[in-house]
Coordinates of C-alpha atoms in Angstrom, one line a residue:
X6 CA 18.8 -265.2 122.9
X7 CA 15.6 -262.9 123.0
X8 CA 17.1 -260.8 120.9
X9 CA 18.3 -263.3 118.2
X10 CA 14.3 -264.3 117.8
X11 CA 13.2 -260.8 117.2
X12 CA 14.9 -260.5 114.1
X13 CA 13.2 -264.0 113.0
X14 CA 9.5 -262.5 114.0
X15 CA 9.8 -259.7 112.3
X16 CA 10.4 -261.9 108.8
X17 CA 8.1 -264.2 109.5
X18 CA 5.2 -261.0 110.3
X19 CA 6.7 -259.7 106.8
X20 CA 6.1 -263.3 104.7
X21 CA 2.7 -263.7 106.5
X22 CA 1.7 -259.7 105.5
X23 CA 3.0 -260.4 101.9
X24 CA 1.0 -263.5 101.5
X25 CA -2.0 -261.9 103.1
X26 CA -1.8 -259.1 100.4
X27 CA -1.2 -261.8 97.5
X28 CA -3.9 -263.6 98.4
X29 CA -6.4 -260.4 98.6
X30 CA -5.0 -259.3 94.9
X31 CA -5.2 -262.8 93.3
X32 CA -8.2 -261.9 91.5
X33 CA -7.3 -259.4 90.0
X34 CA -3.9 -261.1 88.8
X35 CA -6.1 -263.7 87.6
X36 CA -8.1 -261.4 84.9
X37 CA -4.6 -259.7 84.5
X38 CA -4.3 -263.1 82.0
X39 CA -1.0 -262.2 79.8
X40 CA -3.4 -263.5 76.1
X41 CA -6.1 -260.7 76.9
X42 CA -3.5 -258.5 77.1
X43 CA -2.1 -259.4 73.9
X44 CA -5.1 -258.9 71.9
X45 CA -5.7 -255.5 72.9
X46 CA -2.5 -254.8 71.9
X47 CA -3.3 -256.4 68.3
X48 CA -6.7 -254.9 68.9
X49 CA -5.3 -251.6 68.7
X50 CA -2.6 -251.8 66.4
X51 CA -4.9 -253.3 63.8
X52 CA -7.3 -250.4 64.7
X53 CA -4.5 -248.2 63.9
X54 CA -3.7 -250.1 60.6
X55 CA -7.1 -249.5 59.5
X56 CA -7.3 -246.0 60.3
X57 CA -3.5 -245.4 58.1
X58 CA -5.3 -248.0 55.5
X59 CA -8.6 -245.2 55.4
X60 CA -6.6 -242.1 55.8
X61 CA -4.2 -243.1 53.1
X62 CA -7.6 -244.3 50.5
X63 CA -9.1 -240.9 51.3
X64 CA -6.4 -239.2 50.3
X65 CA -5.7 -241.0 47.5
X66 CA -9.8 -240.3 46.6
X67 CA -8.6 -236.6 47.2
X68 CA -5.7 -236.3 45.0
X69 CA -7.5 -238.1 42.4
X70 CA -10.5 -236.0 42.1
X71 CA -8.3 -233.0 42.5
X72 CA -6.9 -234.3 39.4
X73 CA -10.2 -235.0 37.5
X74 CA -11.8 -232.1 38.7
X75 CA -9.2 -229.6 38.4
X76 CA -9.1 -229.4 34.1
X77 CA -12.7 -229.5 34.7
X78 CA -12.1 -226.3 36.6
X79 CA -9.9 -224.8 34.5
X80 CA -12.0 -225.2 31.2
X81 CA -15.0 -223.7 33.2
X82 CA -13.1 -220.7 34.1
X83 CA -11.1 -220.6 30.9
X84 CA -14.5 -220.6 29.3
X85 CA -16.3 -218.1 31.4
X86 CA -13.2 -215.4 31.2
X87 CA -13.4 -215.6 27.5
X88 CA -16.8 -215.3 27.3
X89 CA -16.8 -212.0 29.8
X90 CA -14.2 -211.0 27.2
X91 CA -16.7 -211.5 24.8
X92 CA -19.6 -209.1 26.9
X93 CA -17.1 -206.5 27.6
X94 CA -15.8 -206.3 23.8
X95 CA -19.4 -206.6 22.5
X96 CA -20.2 -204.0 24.9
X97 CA -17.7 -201.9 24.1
X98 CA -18.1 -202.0 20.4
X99 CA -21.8 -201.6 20.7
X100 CA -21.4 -198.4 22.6
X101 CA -18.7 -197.4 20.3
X102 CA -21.4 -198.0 17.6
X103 CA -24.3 -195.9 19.9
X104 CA -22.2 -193.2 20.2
X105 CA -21.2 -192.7 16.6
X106 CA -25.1 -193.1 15.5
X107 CA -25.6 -190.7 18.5
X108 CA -23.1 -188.3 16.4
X109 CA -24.5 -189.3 13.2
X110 CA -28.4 -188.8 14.3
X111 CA -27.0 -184.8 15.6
X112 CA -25.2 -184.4 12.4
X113 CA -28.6 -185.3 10.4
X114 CA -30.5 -183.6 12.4
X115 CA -28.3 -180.3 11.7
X116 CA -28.1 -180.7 8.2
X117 CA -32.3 -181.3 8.1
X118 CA -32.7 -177.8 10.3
X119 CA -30.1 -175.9 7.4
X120 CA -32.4 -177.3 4.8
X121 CA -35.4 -176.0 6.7
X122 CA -33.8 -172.9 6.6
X123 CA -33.1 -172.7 3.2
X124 CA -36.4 -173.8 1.8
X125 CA -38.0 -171.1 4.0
X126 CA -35.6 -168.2 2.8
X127 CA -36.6 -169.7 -1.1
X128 CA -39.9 -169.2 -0.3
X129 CA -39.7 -165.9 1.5
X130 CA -38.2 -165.2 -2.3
X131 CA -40.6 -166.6 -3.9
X132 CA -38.0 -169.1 -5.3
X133 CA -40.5 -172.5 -5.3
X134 CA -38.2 -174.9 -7.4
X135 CA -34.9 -173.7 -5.4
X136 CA -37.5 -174.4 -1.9
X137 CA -38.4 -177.5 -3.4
X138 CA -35.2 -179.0 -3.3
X139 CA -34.1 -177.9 -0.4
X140 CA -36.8 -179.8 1.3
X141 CA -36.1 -182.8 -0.8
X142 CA -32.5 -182.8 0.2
X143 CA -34.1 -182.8 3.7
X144 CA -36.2 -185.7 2.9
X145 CA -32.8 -187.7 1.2
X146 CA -31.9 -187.3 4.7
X147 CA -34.8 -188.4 6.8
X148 CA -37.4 -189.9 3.8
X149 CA -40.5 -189.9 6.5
X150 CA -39.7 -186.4 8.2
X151 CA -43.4 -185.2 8.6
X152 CA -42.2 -181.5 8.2
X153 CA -40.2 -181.7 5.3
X154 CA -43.8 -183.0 3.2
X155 CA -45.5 -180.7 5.0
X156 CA -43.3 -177.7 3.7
X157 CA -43.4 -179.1 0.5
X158 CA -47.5 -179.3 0.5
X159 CA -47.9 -175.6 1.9
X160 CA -44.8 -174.9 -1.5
X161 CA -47.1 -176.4 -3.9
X162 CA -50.7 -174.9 -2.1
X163 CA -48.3 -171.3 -2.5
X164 CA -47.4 -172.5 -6.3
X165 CA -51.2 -173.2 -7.1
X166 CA -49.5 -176.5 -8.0
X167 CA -52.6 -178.7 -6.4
X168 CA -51.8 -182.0 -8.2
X169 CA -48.5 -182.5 -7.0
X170 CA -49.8 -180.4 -3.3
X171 CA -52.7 -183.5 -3.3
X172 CA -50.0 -185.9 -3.5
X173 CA -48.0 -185.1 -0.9
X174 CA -50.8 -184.5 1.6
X175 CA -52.3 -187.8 0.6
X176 CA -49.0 -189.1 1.4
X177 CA -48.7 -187.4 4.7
X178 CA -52.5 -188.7 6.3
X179 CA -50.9 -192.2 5.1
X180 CA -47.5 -191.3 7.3
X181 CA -49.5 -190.1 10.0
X182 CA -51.8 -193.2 10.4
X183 CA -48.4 -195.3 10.2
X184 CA -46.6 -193.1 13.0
X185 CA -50.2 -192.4 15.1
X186 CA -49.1 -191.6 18.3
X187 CA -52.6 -192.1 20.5
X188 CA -54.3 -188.8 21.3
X189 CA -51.7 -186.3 21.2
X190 CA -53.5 -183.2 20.4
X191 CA -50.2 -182.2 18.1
X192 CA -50.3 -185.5 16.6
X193 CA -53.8 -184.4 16.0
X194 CA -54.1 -181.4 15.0
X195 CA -51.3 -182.1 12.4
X196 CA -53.9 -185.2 10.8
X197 CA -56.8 -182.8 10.4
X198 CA -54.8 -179.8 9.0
X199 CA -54.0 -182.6 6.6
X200 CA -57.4 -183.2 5.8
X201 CA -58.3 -179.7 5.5
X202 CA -55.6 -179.0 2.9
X203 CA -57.0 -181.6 0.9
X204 CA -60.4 -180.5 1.6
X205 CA -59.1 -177.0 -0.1
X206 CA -57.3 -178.7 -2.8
X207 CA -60.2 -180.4 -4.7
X208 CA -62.5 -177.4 -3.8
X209 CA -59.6 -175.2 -6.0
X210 CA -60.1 -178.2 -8.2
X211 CA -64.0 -178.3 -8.6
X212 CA -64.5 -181.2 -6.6
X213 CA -67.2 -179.8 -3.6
X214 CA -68.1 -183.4 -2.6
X215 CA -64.6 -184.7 -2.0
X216 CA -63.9 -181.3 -0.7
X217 CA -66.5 -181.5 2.1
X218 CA -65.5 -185.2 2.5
X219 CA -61.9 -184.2 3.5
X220 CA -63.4 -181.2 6.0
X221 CA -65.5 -183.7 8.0
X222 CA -62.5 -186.3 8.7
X223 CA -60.7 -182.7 9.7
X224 CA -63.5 -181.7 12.2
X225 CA -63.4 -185.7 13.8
X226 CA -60.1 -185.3 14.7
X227 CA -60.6 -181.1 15.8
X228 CA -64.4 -181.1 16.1
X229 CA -64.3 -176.9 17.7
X230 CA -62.3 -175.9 15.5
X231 CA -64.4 -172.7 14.0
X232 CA -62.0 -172.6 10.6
X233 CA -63.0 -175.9 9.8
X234 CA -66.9 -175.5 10.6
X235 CA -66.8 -172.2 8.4
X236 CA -65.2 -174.1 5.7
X237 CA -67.8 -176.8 5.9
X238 CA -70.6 -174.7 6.3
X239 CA -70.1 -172.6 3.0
X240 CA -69.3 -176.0 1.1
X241 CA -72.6 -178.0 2.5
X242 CA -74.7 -174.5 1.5
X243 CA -72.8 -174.7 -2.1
X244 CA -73.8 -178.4 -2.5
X245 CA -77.4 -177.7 -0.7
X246 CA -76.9 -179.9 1.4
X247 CA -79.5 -178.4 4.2
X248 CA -79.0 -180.9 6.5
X249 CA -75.5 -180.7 7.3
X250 CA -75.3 -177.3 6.6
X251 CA -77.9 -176.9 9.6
X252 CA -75.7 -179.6 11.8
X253 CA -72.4 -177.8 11.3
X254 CA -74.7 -174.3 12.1
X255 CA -75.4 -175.3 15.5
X256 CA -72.2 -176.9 16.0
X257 CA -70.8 -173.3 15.0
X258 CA -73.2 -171.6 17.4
X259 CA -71.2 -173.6 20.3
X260 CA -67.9 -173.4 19.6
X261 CA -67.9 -169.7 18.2
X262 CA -71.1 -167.8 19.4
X263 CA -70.0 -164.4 18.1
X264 CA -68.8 -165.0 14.9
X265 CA -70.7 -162.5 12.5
X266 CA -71.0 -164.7 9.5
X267 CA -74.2 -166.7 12.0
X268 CA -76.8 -164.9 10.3
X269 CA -75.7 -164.8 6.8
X270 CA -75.2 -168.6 6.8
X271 CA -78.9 -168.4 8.3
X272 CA -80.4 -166.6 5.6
X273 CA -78.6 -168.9 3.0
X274 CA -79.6 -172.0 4.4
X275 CA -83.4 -170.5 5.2
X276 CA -82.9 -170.3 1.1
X277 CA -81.8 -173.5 0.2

């Protein structure tokens, strides 16, 4: 009998433990509510809706500005590889061209330098027309080569030709004003042998004033150079010109104290 109760106990503890435990959880079934869950659910699916709608709209936005800017692209770069086409060819055919005036300038230069040669061997002969036009031909080449019109002015100074020897030294202070290069003594010295040369010229031609005119623009440029102030000196004593012939004296007297001509020039200026 005691042992047919037991087994009834026992399922009555079980029922009154399984209420107990219902009755602690309620609560929590209670928020457990079966709508709440049913929203998240369309809560989240809805989220994940959006998120295909967005990624799909993005990259639909990508393909379609692929599209636009891709041609876009492709011009630009179309354009810019033609163009370094363009530099490269220009550059090439610019070099190309460098090179050949390069050759062209050495070639000149040669021919000018066989010219030189001639005109000199001409002279050396005493052959002035032959010299002449060798130095012309030089000048066809290059027609402002300083040398060539000075060979040609020391050709007609040599021929006694002084009108055409005027000219061309004329022409050559002109050249050298055009081409003045600062204060290179060279540059220099090549202007006031310039002016010297005319200086002789109209003193072979009679005319002392322009003749002294031409040594003073020489001795600007050279101021110590004792030719010039010898020249100058003997010109101002044939004009009488005491004054500048006692200037370019003492300026003499500096730059060349030993010259032996000092006291003859001071004995002909004491007599002027």
């Amino acid at each position: 009998m005691v042992f047919d109760i037991i087994p009834f106990l026992v399922i009555i503890i079980s029922i009154i433990v399984i209420i107990f435990i219902i009755g602690k959880k309620f609560p929590e079934l209670r928020i457990l509510d079966v709508n709440t869950i049913t929203e998240v659910k369309e809560s989240v699916v809805k989220k994940k809706i959006l998120e295909m709608k967005w990624k799909r709209a993005i990259d639909d936005w990508k393909s379609a500005l692929k599209k636009l800017i891709k041609p876009i692209l492709e011009a630009f770069f179309h354009f810019f590889r033609g163009l370094y086409r363009k530099v490269v060819q220009l550059e090439k055919k610019y070099s190309e061209e460098s090179k050949e005036k390069k050759e062209s300038a050495i070639d000149s230069e040669i021919r000018i330098e066989k010219y030189f040669l001639e005109a000199k061997d001409y002279r050396a002969q005493g052959k002035f027309q032959e010299a002449e036009e060798a130095y012309i031909k030089a000048l066809e080449i290059e027609d402002k080569n300083i040398l060539a019109y000075q060979g040609l002015g020391e050709l007609y100074m040599e021929n006694k030709d002084y009108t055409k020897a005027k000219e061309t030294f004329n022409f050559l202070t002109k050249l050298f004003s055009i081409h003045r290069t600062g204060d290179d003594n060279h540059f220099l010295h090549a202007l006031s042998q310039s002016y010297a040369r005319l200086g002789e010229i109209e003193r072979h031609l009679n005319n002392m004033e322009s003749s002294i005119k031409y040594f003073k623009k020489a001795l600007q440029l050279e101021p110590n150079n004792p030719r010039y102030l010898d020249l100058l000196l003997h010109f101002s004593i044939m004009v009488k010109d005491k004054k500048l012939a006692q200037r370019t004296l003492r300026q003499l007297k500096k730059t060349n104290p030993d010259n032996n001509k000092i006291e003859e020039f001071e004995q002909r200026i004491s007599e002027i």
